[in-house]
Coordinates of C-alpha atoms and ligand atoms in Angstrom, one line a residue:
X1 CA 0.0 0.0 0.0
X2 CA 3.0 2.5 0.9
X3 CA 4.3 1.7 -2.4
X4 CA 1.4 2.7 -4.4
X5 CA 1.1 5.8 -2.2
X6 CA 4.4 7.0 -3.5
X7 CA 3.9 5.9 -7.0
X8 CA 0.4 8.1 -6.8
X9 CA 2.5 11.3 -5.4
X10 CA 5.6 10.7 -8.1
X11 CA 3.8 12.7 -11.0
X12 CA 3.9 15.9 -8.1
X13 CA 7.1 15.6 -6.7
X14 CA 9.4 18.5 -8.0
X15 CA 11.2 16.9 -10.8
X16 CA 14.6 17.9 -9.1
X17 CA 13.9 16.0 -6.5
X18 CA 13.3 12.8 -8.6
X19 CA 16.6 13.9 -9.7
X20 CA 18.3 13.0 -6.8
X21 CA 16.8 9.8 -6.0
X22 CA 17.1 8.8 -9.4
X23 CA 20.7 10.0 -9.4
X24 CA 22.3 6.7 -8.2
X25 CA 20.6 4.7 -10.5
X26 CA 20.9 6.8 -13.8
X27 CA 24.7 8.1 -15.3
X28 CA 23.3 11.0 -16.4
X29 CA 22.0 12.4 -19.6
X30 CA 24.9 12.7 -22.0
X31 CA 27.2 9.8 -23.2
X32 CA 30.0 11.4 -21.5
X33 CA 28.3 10.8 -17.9
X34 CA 28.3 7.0 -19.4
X35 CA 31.8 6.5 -20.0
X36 CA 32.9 8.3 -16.7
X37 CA 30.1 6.0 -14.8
X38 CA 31.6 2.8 -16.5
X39 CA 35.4 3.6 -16.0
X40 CA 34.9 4.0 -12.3
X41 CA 33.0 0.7 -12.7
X42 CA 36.0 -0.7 -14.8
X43 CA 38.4 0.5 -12.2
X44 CA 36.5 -1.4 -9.0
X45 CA 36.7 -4.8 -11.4
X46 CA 33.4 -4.2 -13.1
X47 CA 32.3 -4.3 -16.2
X48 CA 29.1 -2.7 -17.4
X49 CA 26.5 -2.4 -20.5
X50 CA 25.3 0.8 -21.6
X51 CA 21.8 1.4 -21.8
X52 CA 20.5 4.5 -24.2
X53 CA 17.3 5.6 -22.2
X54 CA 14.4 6.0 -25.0
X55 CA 11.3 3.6 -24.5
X56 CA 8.5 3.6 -26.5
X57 CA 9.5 5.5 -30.3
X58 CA 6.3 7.1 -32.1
X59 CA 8.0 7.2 -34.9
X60 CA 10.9 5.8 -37.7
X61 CA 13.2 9.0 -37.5
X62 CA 13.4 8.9 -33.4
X63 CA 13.9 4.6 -33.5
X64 CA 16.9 6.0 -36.0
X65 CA 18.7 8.2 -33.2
X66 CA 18.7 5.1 -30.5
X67 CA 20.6 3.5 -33.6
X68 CA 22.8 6.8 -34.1
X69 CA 22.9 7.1 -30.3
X70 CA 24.0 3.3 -30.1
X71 CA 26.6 3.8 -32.8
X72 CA 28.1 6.2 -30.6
X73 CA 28.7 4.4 -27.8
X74 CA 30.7 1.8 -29.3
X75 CA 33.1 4.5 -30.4
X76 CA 32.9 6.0 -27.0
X77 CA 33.8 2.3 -25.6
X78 CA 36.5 1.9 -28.6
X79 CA 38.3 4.9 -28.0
X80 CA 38.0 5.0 -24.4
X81 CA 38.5 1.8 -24.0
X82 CA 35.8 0.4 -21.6
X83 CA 34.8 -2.8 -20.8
X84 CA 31.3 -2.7 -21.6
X85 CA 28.7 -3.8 -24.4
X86 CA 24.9 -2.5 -24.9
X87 CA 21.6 -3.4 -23.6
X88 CA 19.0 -2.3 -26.1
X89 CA 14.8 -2.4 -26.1
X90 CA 13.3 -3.1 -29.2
X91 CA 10.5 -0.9 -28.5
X92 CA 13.2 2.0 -28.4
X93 CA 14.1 0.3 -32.4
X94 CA 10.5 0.6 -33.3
X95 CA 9.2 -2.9 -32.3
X96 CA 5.6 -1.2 -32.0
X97 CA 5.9 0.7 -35.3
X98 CA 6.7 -2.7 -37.7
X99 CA 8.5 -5.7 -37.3
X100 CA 10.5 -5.1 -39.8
X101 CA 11.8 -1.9 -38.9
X102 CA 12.6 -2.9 -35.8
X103 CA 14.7 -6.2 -37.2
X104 CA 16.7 -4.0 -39.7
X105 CA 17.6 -1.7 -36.9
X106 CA 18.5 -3.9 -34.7
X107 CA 20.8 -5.3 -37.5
X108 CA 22.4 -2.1 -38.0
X109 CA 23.2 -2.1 -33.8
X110 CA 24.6 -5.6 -34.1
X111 CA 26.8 -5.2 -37.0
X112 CA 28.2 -2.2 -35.7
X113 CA 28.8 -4.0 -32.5
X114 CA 30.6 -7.3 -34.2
X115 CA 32.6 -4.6 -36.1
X116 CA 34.3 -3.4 -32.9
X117 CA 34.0 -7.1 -31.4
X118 CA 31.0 -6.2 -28.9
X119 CA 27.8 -7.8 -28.1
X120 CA 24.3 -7.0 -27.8
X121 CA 21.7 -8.0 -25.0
X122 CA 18.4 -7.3 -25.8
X123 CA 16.4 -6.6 -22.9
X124 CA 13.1 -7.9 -22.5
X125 CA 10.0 -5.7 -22.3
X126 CA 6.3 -6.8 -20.8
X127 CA 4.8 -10.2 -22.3
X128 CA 3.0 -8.4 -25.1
X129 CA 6.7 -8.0 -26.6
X130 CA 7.7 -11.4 -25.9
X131 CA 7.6 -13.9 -29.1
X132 CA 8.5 -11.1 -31.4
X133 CA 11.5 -10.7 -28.9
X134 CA 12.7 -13.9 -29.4
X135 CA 11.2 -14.2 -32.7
X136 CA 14.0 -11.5 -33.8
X137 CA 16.3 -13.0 -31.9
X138 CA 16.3 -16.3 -33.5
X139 CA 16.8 -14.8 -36.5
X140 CA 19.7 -12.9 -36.1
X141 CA 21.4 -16.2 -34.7
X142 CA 19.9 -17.9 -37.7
X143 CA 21.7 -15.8 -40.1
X144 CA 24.8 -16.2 -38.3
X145 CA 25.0 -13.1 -35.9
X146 CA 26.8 -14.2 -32.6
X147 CA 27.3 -11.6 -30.5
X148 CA 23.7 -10.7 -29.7
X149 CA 22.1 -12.2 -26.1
X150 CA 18.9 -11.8 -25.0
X151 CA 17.0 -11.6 -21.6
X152 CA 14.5 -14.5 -20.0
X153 CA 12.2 -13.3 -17.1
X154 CA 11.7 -16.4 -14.3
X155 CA 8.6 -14.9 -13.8
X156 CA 7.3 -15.9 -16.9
X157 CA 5.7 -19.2 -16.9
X158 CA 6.8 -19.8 -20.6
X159 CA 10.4 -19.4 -19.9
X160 CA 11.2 -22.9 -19.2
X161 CA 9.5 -23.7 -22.8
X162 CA 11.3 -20.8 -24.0
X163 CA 15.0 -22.1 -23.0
X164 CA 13.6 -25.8 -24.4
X165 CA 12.9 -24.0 -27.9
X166 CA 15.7 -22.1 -28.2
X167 CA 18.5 -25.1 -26.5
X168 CA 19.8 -25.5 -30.2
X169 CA 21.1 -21.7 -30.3
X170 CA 22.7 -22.8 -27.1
X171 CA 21.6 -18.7 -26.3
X172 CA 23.9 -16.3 -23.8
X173 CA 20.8 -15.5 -21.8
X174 CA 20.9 -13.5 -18.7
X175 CA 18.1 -14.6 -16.8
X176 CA 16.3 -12.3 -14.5
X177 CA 12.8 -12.7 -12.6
X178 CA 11.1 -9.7 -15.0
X179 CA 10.3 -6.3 -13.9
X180 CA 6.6 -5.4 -15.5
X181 CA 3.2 -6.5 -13.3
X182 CA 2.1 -9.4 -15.2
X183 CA -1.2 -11.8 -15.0
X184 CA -1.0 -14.6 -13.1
X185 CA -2.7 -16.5 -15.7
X186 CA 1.0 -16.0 -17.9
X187 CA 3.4 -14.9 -14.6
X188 CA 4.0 -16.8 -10.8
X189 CA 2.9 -14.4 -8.5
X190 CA 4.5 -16.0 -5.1
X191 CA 7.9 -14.6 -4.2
X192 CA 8.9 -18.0 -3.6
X193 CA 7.8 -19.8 -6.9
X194 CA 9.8 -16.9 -8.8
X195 CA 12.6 -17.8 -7.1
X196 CA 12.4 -21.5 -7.4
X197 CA 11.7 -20.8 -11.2
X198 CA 14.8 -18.8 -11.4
X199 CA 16.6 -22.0 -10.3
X200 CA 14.7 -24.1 -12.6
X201 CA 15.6 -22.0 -15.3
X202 CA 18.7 -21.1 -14.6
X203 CA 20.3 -24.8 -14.1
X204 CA 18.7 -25.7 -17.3
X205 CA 20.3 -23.2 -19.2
X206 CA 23.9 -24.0 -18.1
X207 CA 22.8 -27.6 -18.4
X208 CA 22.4 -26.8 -22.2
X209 CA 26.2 -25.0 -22.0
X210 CA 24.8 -21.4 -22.3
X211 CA 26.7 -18.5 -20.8
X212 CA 24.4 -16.9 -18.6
X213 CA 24.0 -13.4 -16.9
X214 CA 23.2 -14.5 -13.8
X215 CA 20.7 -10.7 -13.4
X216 CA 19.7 -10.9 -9.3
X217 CA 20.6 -8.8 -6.2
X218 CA 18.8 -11.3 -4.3
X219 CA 21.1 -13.2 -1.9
X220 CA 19.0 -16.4 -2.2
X221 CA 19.9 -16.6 -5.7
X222 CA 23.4 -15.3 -5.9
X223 CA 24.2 -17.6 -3.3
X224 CA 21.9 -20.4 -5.4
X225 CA 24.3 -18.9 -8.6
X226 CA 27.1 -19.1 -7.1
X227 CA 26.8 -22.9 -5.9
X228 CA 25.5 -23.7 -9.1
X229 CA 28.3 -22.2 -11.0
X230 CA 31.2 -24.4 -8.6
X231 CA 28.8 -27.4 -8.4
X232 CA 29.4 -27.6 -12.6
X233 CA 33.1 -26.4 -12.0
X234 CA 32.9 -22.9 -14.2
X235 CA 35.6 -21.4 -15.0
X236 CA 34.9 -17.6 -14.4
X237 CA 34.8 -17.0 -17.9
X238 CA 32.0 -18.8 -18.8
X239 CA 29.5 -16.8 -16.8
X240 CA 29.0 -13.6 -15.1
X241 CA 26.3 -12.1 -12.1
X242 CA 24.8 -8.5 -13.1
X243 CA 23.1 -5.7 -11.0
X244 CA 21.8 -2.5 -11.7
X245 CA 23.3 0.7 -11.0
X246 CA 23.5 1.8 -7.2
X247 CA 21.6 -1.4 -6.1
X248 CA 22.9 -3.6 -3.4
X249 CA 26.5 -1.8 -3.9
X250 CA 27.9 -3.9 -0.7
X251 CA 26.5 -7.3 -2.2
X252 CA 28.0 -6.3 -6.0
X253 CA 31.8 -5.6 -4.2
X254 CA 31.4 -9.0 -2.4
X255 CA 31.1 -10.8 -5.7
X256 CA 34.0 -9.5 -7.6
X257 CA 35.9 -9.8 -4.3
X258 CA 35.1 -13.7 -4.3
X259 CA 36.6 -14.0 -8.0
X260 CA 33.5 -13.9 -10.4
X261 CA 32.7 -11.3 -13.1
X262 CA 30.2 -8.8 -12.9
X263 CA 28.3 -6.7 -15.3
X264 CA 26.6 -3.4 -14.1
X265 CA 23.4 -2.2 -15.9
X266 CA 24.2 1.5 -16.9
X267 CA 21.4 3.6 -18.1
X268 CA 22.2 7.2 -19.4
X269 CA 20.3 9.5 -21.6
X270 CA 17.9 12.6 -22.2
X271 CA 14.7 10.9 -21.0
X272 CA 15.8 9.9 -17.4
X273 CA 12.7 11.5 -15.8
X274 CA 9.9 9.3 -17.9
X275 CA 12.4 6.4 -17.5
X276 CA 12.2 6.9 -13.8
X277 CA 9.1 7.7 -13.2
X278 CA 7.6 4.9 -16.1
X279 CA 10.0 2.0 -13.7
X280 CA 8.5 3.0 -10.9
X281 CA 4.8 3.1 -12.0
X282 CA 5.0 -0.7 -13.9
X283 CA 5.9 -1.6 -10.8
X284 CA 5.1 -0.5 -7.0
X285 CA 7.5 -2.4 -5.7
X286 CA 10.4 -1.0 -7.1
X287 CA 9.0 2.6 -5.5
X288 CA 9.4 0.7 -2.2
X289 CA 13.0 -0.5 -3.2
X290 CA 13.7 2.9 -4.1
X291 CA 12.5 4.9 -0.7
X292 CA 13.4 2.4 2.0
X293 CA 17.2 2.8 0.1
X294 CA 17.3 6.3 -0.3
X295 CA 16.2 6.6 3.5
X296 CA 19.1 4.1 4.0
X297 CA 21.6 6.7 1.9
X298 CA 20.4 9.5 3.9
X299 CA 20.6 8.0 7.3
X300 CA 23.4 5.4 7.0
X301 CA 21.6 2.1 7.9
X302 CA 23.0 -0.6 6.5
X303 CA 20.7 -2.1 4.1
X304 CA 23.1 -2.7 0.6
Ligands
LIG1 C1 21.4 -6.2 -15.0 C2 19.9 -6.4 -14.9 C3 19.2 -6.3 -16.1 C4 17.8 -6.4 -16.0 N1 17.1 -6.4 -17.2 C5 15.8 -6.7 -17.2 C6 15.1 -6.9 -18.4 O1 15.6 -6.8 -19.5 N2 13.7 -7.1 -18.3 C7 13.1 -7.2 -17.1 O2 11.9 -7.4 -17.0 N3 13.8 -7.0 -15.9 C8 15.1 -6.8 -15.9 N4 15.8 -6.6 -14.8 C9 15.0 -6.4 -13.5 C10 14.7 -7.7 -12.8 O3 13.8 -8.5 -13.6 C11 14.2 -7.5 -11.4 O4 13.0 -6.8 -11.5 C12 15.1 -6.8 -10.5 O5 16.4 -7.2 -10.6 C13 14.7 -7.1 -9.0 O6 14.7 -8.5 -8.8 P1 15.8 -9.2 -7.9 O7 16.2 -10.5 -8.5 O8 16.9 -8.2 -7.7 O9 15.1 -9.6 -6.5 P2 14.2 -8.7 -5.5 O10 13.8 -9.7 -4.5 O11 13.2 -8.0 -6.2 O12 15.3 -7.8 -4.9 C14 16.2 -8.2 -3.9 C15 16.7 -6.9 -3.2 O13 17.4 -6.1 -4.1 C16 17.1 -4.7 -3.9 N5 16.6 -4.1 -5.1 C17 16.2 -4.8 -6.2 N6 15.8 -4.0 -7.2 C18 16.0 -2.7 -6.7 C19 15.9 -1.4 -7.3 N7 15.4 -1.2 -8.5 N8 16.2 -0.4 -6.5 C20 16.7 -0.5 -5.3 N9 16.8 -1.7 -4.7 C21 16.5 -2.8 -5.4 C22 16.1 -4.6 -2.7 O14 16.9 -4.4 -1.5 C23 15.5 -6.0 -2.7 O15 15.1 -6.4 -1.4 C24 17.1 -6.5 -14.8 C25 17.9 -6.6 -13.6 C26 19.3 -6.5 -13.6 C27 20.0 -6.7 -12.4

């Protein structure tokens, strides 16, 4: 109930203030706060993928200037040397627009990536998105594109299917338990069966041999990860945990500390307010996440 109350005041609260709470878990706007986010990451062991904020396109000339904007940071990560590669959402390529658009922009992103030698992880969107998701993803690995991931949500009742269909792409999956409120006729609802679907989902994919982004900040399942991973003696190349920006900072340190590879989830760009405001909305419970750590940050308790 308190985290709806907050989600109902967000569209009132000064947008400076949004600012600040937002602060730790957004770069900034420009490209330039990118790179200087993702070298301090570098620097503490991390390594991070760059996320161009811009949801939800209404049309083809702004899907083409998430492309440009893409195109940029992999010169940015060239020239400066980072170790990072790209999240992109289809929506942001025009996946509501056409199909097809979408597909040959995303093509353009991932050949510009293998031209540099980086990778793309699509992130998944709400379960309207899904099959055409995975739909172009198949395809790109079908027409010999190898450096493009994508994202499965343990959530998602389908998943397990979903890992069954795609087992002969052996797919670099990072597997997270999905963001957006979804049915329970398609979604687990019970904080436990998410979890126990994660595992499900998460030792059949390294069962198949994938590489998976193990995407949690809950000690349950790094702790269920991270047993996994030894019990099928891993090297620590062959998979990596991943948090988002400013979450569970403590947790992330302890996990490159212990020898494994992390990726953080960088998010930079003009439309950081509607970003904000649009994560907190699809989902209550993150506005919860978000106050009970900001009143952390501003009174010290130890909650990371
Ligand atoms: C790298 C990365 C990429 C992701 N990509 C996608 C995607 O493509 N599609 C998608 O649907 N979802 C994505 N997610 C979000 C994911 O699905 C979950 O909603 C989110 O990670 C919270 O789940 P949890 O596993 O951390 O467990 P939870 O039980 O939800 O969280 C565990 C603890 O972590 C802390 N926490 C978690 N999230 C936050 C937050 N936002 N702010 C502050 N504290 C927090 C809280 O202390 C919480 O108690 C991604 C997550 C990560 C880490």
């Amino acid at each position: 109930m308190l985290d709806r109350a907050i989600v109902r005041v967000l569209p009132v609260v000064p947008r400076s203030v949004v600012r600040r709470i937002s602060d730790s878990y957004i770069a900034g706007t420009t490209l330039p706060d990118a790179v200087r986010v993702v070298r301090a990451l570098n620097k503490q062991g991390k390594m991070a993928t760059i996320d161009v904020l811009g949801e939800e396109v209404s049309n083809r000339r702004e899907a083409l200037e998430i492309v440009q904007a893409y195109h940029d940071v992999f010169e940015a990560i060239e020239r400066e040397r980072l170790d990072s590669n790209v999240s992109v959402k289809l929506t942001a390529l025009g996946l509501n627009l056409a199909y097809e658009l979408c597909r040959v922009n995303l093509l353009r992103v991932v050949r510009h990536a293998a031209e540099s030698g980086n990778f793309v992880r699509i992130d998944m969107e709400d379960s309207s998105t899904t099959t055409e998701t995975l739909q172009l993803y198949r395809e790109l690995r079908e027409d010999g594109l190898d450096n493009v991931g994508v994202v499965l949500q343990a959530y998602l009742r389908r998943t397990i299917r979903d890992i069954r269909d795609l087992a002969p792409l052996r797919p670099n999956v990072r597997l997270c338990k999905g963001i957006y409120v979804e049915p329970p006729l398609i979604a687990y609802q019970d904080y436990e069966e998410v979890r126990e679907n994660f595992v499900r989902c998460l030792r059949e994919l390294l069962q198949l041999g994938s590489y998976v982004g193990i995407a949690t900040h809950d000690q349950f399942l790094i702790d269920e990860g991270t047993r996994l991973v030894a019990e099928r003696g891993l090297t620590r190349e062959q998979y990596e945990f991943q948090m988002l920006l400013g979450v569970r900072e403590l947790a992330a340190d302890r996990l490159v500390r212990d020898g494994h590879r992390l990726r953080i989830y960088v998010p930079f760009g003009e439309h950081w307010y509607q970003y904000a405001l649009r994560r907190l909305q699809e989902n209550p419970k993150m506005a919860g996440y978000v106050a009970s750590d900001t009143l952390n940050r501003l009174f010290g308790a130890d909650g990371r």
